[in-house]
C-alpha cells in the first residue's frame, strides 16, 4: 500500500504528515523523494545502513571520428546536441540519457560515460525503513534518483506488497519529479494551508492527481477557527477532507526541533493514528471499487 503525500509548494506540511504517518504505522517505509532538499532524515535520525551513488549515462564525443552528419543532432528532442563550427557539442544538463544518439551514429563517434548526480541512502529508525535521495547541487533533474528510490523499495520487500505501508514524501509543486513520485501510488494525500495562496497550490496538485486518475483526500494543516478558503475549495470540488491539523504552538515547536510528534505527544499520536486508519480505509475502499 503506497501513499503519496504532496502539496503545491514547500512549507505546507507534507513532511510533517508523511513522517508522522510512517511513525504512527510503526512498521513502515518512508521514502523522501524531495531529493533537492530532503529533510525527513532530520526527524527520523536513522542509522544509515547503505549508501549508493546514482549516475546517469551521457554521450561522450570522439572528435576524430565525427564526420558532422548531424544525425544525432536531428534525432535529439531535447536539443542536448549541437554541431557548431565543425565540432559536436554535448549539453549535459538537458540530456535525458536515452542513448538514441549513440545508436544512430554511423561513425561510432559517440560513446557513453557515467556522470554522478547524487546518492541514495537507506537507513532504519525503530521499525521504520528510511529511504533518502540526495541530488547534487547544480544538477537539473532528480528523476533518476526518485526512480531508484522507488525501485529499491520494491526490491527490498520481505512481505506481500499489500501488507506494506509505504509513505512517499513527494517534492513540492506539480513538475516531473512529482509525477514520477506518484505514478505508482495507491492513494494521494494532499496537504493544504488555510489561505487563498494555499487554495491555488492545492488546485495545482489536485489537477495533477486527476490527470493520473489517483484517488485522493486532503489534510488541512494550520487550521484556525473561522473561514478556511482551502476547506471551501474542497467542499466545492467534492474532495474528501480526511483530517484537520491545528495551528498549534506545541506542534510547531516539535516540528521546528525535528521531533516526531507521534513519538513525543499522546494527543498527536492519537490524531495521526486516526488519520492513518482513515487513509488506510480509503485506500482499501478505492482498491475494492476498482477491482
Tab-separated table of C-alpha atoms in Angstrom:
chain	number	residue	atom	x	y	z
A	1	UNK	CA	0.000	0.000	0.000
A	2	UNK	CA	1.733	3.135	-1.243
A	3	UNK	CA	0.516	6.539	-0.040
A	4	UNK	CA	1.976	9.667	-1.627
A	5	UNK	CA	1.917	12.894	0.375
A	6	UNK	CA	2.147	16.049	-1.710
A	7	UNK	CA	1.420	19.759	-1.757
A	8	UNK	CA	1.586	22.648	-4.184
A	9	UNK	CA	4.591	24.297	-2.545
A	10	UNK	CA	7.222	23.829	0.121
A	11	UNK	CA	6.437	24.527	3.768
A	12	UNK	CA	2.827	23.386	3.643
A	13	UNK	CA	3.395	20.439	5.965
A	14	UNK	CA	3.727	17.371	3.760
A	15	UNK	CA	6.878	16.162	5.527
A	16	UNK	CA	5.159	16.686	8.881
A	17	UNK	CA	2.270	14.496	7.719
A	18	UNK	CA	4.364	11.849	5.947
A	19	UNK	CA	6.850	11.429	8.806
A	20	UNK	CA	4.186	11.162	11.495
A	21	UNK	CA	2.051	8.740	9.498
A	22	UNK	CA	5.082	6.491	8.976
A	23	UNK	CA	5.897	6.692	12.692
A	24	UNK	CA	2.280	6.014	13.662
A	25	UNK	CA	2.275	2.917	11.456
A	26	UNK	CA	5.428	1.760	13.305
A	27	UNK	CA	6.450	-0.957	10.836
A	28	UNK	CA	6.531	1.006	7.595
A	29	UNK	CA	8.687	2.555	4.906
A	30	UNK	CA	9.296	6.269	4.495
A	31	UNK	CA	10.700	7.470	1.154
A	32	UNK	CA	11.917	11.051	0.855
A	33	UNK	CA	11.560	11.888	-2.838
A	34	UNK	CA	12.150	15.597	-2.263
A	35	UNK	CA	15.707	14.999	-3.464
A	36	UNK	CA	16.581	18.677	-3.942
A	37	UNK	CA	16.090	19.355	-0.243
A	38	UNK	CA	15.400	16.163	1.716
A	39	UNK	CA	14.601	16.669	5.381
A	40	UNK	CA	12.754	13.571	6.575
A	41	UNK	CA	16.026	12.093	7.866
A	42	UNK	CA	16.336	15.035	10.273
A	43	UNK	CA	13.235	13.735	12.075
A	44	UNK	CA	13.915	10.002	11.926
A	45	UNK	CA	17.676	10.281	12.538
A	46	UNK	CA	18.126	6.823	11.027
A	47	UNK	CA	21.089	4.546	11.363
A	48	UNK	CA	22.485	4.594	7.809
A	49	UNK	CA	22.816	1.021	6.599
A	50	UNK	CA	23.696	1.592	2.972
A	51	UNK	CA	24.632	4.447	0.627
A	52	UNK	CA	24.823	4.291	-3.156
A	53	UNK	CA	25.939	6.841	-5.721
A	54	UNK	CA	23.465	7.423	-8.545
A	55	UNK	CA	24.781	8.006	-12.042
A	56	UNK	CA	23.289	8.665	-15.455
A	57	UNK	CA	24.746	7.882	-18.869
A	58	UNK	CA	25.638	10.807	-21.108
A	59	UNK	CA	27.275	10.806	-24.547
A	60	UNK	CA	30.983	11.457	-24.966
A	61	UNK	CA	32.287	12.644	-28.344
A	62	UNK	CA	35.370	11.311	-30.088
A	63	UNK	CA	36.136	14.315	-32.274
A	64	UNK	CA	38.462	12.441	-34.604
A	65	UNK	CA	35.659	10.067	-35.638
A	66	UNK	CA	32.826	12.586	-36.003
A	67	UNK	CA	32.094	13.459	-39.664
A	68	UNK	CA	29.474	16.101	-38.943
A	69	UNK	CA	26.474	14.238	-40.395
A	70	UNK	CA	24.216	15.737	-37.682
A	71	UNK	CA	22.020	12.645	-37.380
A	72	UNK	CA	22.360	12.748	-33.610
A	73	UNK	CA	21.534	16.465	-33.545
A	74	UNK	CA	18.380	15.975	-35.619
A	75	UNK	CA	17.320	12.992	-33.511
A	76	UNK	CA	17.618	14.620	-30.062
A	77	UNK	CA	14.247	16.011	-28.972
A	78	UNK	CA	15.797	17.898	-26.060
A	79	UNK	CA	18.440	19.856	-28.004
A	80	UNK	CA	21.214	18.283	-25.967
A	81	UNK	CA	23.464	18.145	-29.018
A	82	UNK	CA	24.612	20.854	-31.413
A	83	UNK	CA	27.102	20.881	-34.284
A	84	UNK	CA	28.840	24.260	-34.314
A	85	UNK	CA	31.969	25.255	-36.234
A	86	UNK	CA	32.725	21.680	-37.240
A	87	UNK	CA	32.500	20.459	-33.647
A	88	UNK	CA	29.823	18.376	-31.922
A	89	UNK	CA	28.830	19.796	-28.540
A	90	UNK	CA	27.007	17.931	-25.748
A	91	UNK	CA	24.870	19.868	-23.259
A	92	UNK	CA	24.827	17.509	-20.289
A	93	UNK	CA	22.215	19.426	-18.297
A	94	UNK	CA	19.438	18.780	-20.823
A	95	UNK	CA	20.467	15.259	-21.835
A	96	UNK	CA	17.825	12.669	-20.858
A	97	UNK	CA	20.196	9.685	-21.172
A	98	UNK	CA	18.077	7.875	-23.760
A	99	UNK	CA	21.128	6.631	-25.712
A	100	UNK	CA	19.487	7.226	-29.094
A	101	UNK	CA	22.298	9.398	-30.409
A	102	UNK	CA	24.829	6.627	-29.756
A	103	UNK	CA	22.738	4.059	-31.620
A	104	UNK	CA	22.303	6.354	-34.622
A	105	UNK	CA	25.907	7.478	-35.078
A	106	UNK	CA	27.236	5.760	-38.253
A	107	UNK	CA	30.848	6.524	-37.346
A	108	UNK	CA	30.628	5.287	-33.741
A	109	UNK	CA	31.897	8.686	-32.630
A	110	UNK	CA	29.658	8.702	-29.545
A	111	UNK	CA	30.101	6.501	-26.516
A	112	UNK	CA	28.503	6.512	-23.070
A	113	UNK	CA	30.101	7.771	-19.880
A	114	UNK	CA	28.800	7.775	-16.328
A	115	UNK	CA	28.005	11.052	-14.598
A	116	UNK	CA	27.252	11.166	-10.865
A	117	UNK	CA	24.163	13.190	-9.979
A	118	UNK	CA	23.523	12.272	-6.343
A	119	UNK	CA	23.040	9.424	-3.923
A	120	UNK	CA	20.503	7.194	-2.216
A	121	UNK	CA	20.712	6.371	1.481
A	122	UNK	CA	18.928	3.520	3.234
A	123	UNK	CA	18.546	3.514	6.982
A	124	UNK	CA	16.462	2.352	9.923
A	125	UNK	CA	14.700	4.295	12.680
A	126	UNK	CA	12.995	1.970	15.165
A	127	UNK	CA	10.860	-0.130	12.802
A	128	UNK	CA	10.641	2.478	10.041
A	129	UNK	CA	12.822	1.947	6.985
A	130	UNK	CA	14.002	5.341	5.800
A	131	UNK	CA	14.993	5.914	2.176
A	132	UNK	CA	16.523	9.282	1.302
A	133	UNK	CA	17.510	10.658	-2.098
A	134	UNK	CA	20.034	13.492	-2.349
A	135	UNK	CA	20.563	15.427	-5.594
A	136	UNK	CA	23.967	17.018	-6.086
A	137	UNK	CA	23.978	20.817	-6.050
A	138	UNK	CA	23.734	22.217	-9.570
A	139	UNK	CA	22.083	19.163	-11.142
A	140	UNK	CA	18.926	19.825	-13.116
A	141	UNK	CA	16.778	16.727	-12.653
A	142	UNK	CA	16.296	14.404	-9.695
A	143	UNK	CA	14.013	11.998	-11.571
A	144	UNK	CA	16.674	9.241	-11.923
A	145	UNK	CA	17.221	9.334	-8.147
A	146	UNK	CA	13.472	9.135	-7.489
A	147	UNK	CA	13.195	6.140	-9.834
A	148	UNK	CA	15.999	4.433	-7.948
A	149	UNK	CA	14.370	5.135	-4.572
A	150	UNK	CA	11.040	3.644	-5.617
A	151	UNK	CA	12.612	0.641	-7.344
A	152	UNK	CA	14.814	-0.061	-4.320
A	153	UNK	CA	11.733	-0.120	-2.123
A	154	UNK	CA	10.148	-2.745	-4.371
A	155	UNK	CA	13.212	-4.964	-4.315
A	156	UNK	CA	13.671	-4.728	-0.535
A	157	UNK	CA	10.257	-6.028	0.468
A	158	UNK	CA	10.186	-9.209	2.502
A	159	UNK	CA	6.429	-9.494	2.795
A	160	UNK	CA	3.448	-9.234	0.411
A	161	UNK	CA	3.111	-5.767	-1.144
A	162	UNK	CA	-0.479	-5.442	0.065
A	163	UNK	CA	0.755	-5.707	3.679
A	164	UNK	CA	3.362	-2.985	3.301
A	165	UNK	CA	2.698	0.597	4.298
A	166	UNK	CA	4.877	2.938	2.286
A	167	UNK	CA	4.733	6.713	2.624
A	168	UNK	CA	6.188	8.753	-0.231
A	169	UNK	CA	7.188	12.283	0.742
A	170	UNK	CA	6.925	13.995	-2.651
A	171	UNK	CA	8.732	17.085	-3.918
A	172	UNK	CA	6.685	20.307	-3.746
A	173	UNK	CA	4.717	21.518	-6.756
A	174	UNK	CA	3.478	19.558	-9.758
A	175	UNK	CA	6.526	19.131	-12.021
A	176	UNK	CA	8.129	15.996	-13.492
A	177	UNK	CA	9.671	14.909	-10.189
A	178	UNK	CA	6.230	14.894	-8.548
A	179	UNK	CA	4.733	12.909	-11.422
A	180	UNK	CA	7.464	10.306	-11.069
A	181	UNK	CA	6.830	10.110	-7.305
A	182	UNK	CA	3.094	9.470	-7.540
A	183	UNK	CA	2.767	7.345	-10.664
A	184	UNK	CA	2.680	4.028	-8.751
A	185	UNK	CA	0.925	5.345	-5.628
A	186	UNK	CA	-2.334	3.779	-4.485
A	187	UNK	CA	-3.553	6.991	-2.868
A	188	UNK	CA	-2.559	10.662	-2.803
A	189	UNK	CA	-2.796	12.713	0.370
A	190	UNK	CA	-2.880	16.439	-0.391
A	191	UNK	CA	-1.752	18.832	2.346
A	192	UNK	CA	-3.167	22.370	2.217
A	193	UNK	CA	-2.904	25.669	4.095
A	194	UNK	CA	-5.924	27.842	5.039
A	195	UNK	CA	-5.129	30.744	2.679
A	196	UNK	CA	-6.014	31.866	-0.831
A	197	UNK	CA	-2.467	31.047	-1.900
A	198	UNK	CA	-2.968	27.652	-0.287
A	199	UNK	CA	-6.052	27.130	-2.450
A	200	UNK	CA	-4.062	27.956	-5.581
A	201	UNK	CA	-1.391	25.397	-4.660
A	202	UNK	CA	-3.977	22.800	-3.690
A	203	UNK	CA	-5.720	23.241	-7.030
A	204	UNK	CA	-2.437	22.563	-8.872
A	205	UNK	CA	-1.783	19.232	-7.210
A	206	UNK	CA	-5.458	18.257	-7.349
A	207	UNK	CA	-5.412	18.756	-11.119
A	208	UNK	CA	-2.280	16.617	-11.290
A	209	UNK	CA	-3.720	13.664	-9.368
A	210	UNK	CA	-6.849	13.844	-11.541
A	211	UNK	CA	-4.675	13.517	-14.659
A	212	UNK	CA	-3.103	10.401	-13.134
A	213	UNK	CA	-6.546	9.163	-12.063
A	214	UNK	CA	-5.414	8.751	-8.465
A	215	UNK	CA	-7.865	8.696	-5.547
A	216	UNK	CA	-7.097	11.467	-3.104
A	217	UNK	CA	-8.066	13.211	0.101
A	218	UNK	CA	-6.976	16.394	1.853
A	219	UNK	CA	-5.356	17.216	5.172
A	220	UNK	CA	-5.984	20.818	6.210
A	221	UNK	CA	-2.884	21.998	8.065
A	222	UNK	CA	-2.556	25.071	10.330
A	223	UNK	CA	-6.333	25.181	10.784
A	224	UNK	CA	-7.878	28.050	12.741
A	225	UNK	CA	-11.384	28.952	13.800
A	226	UNK	CA	-13.327	30.854	11.168
A	227	UNK	CA	-13.212	30.910	7.396
A	228	UNK	CA	-10.869	28.475	5.678
A	229	UNK	CA	-10.555	29.016	1.893
A	230	UNK	CA	-8.979	25.583	1.422
A	231	UNK	CA	-11.922	23.924	3.177
A	232	UNK	CA	-14.360	25.874	0.989
A	233	UNK	CA	-12.459	24.728	-2.107
A	234	UNK	CA	-12.668	21.074	-1.014
A	235	UNK	CA	-16.415	21.335	-0.402
A	236	UNK	CA	-16.975	22.973	-3.797
A	237	UNK	CA	-14.883	20.342	-5.606
A	238	UNK	CA	-16.273	17.446	-3.554
A	239	UNK	CA	-12.818	16.484	-2.255
A	240	UNK	CA	-12.752	14.465	0.956
A	241	UNK	CA	-11.260	16.215	3.976
A	242	UNK	CA	-9.607	13.477	5.994
A	243	UNK	CA	-8.189	15.494	8.880
A	244	UNK	CA	-7.502	18.952	10.255
A	245	UNK	CA	-4.224	19.775	11.976
A	246	UNK	CA	-4.488	22.767	14.297
A	247	UNK	CA	-2.330	25.873	14.196
A	248	UNK	CA	-0.708	24.876	17.455
A	249	UNK	CA	2.404	26.119	19.230
A	250	UNK	CA	3.273	22.696	20.634
A	251	UNK	CA	3.169	21.066	17.202
A	252	UNK	CA	5.154	23.945	15.750
A	253	UNK	CA	7.795	23.613	18.448
A	254	UNK	CA	8.129	19.856	17.951
A	255	UNK	CA	8.363	20.252	14.198
A	256	UNK	CA	10.921	23.076	14.419
A	257	UNK	CA	13.101	20.922	16.655
A	258	UNK	CA	12.881	17.996	14.197
A	259	UNK	CA	10.931	15.905	16.703
A	260	UNK	CA	8.332	13.388	15.581
A	261	UNK	CA	5.075	14.462	17.224
A	262	UNK	CA	3.732	10.896	17.333
A	263	UNK	CA	6.696	9.848	19.496
A	264	UNK	CA	6.563	12.893	21.795
A	265	UNK	CA	2.877	13.738	22.293
A	266	UNK	CA	-0.008	11.426	23.146
A	267	UNK	CA	-2.676	13.783	21.666
A	268	UNK	CA	-0.820	13.924	18.350
A	269	UNK	CA	-0.163	10.211	18.439
A	270	UNK	CA	-3.937	9.741	18.651
A	271	UNK	CA	-4.569	12.324	15.906
A	272	UNK	CA	-2.139	10.826	13.392
A	273	UNK	CA	-3.156	7.263	14.275
A	274	UNK	CA	-6.751	8.216	13.486
A	275	UNK	CA	-5.628	9.794	10.201
A	276	UNK	CA	-3.658	6.642	9.361
A	277	UNK	CA	-6.727	4.496	9.990
A	278	UNK	CA	-8.863	6.800	7.829
A	279	UNK	CA	-6.345	6.789	4.951
A	280	UNK	CA	-5.968	3.013	5.125
A	281	UNK	CA	-9.731	2.566	4.883
A	282	UNK	CA	-9.853	4.998	1.951
A	283	UNK	CA	-7.196	3.025	0.084
A	284	UNK	CA	-8.956	-0.266	0.754
A	285	UNK	CA	-12.262	1.223	-0.392
A	286	UNK	CA	-10.747	2.605	-3.596
A	287	UNK	CA	-8.923	-0.645	-4.302
A	288	UNK	CA	-12.156	-2.614	-3.890
A	289	UNK	CA	-14.014	-0.154	-6.126
A	290	UNK	CA	-11.514	-0.598	-8.987
A	291	UNK	CA	-11.184	-4.380	-8.642
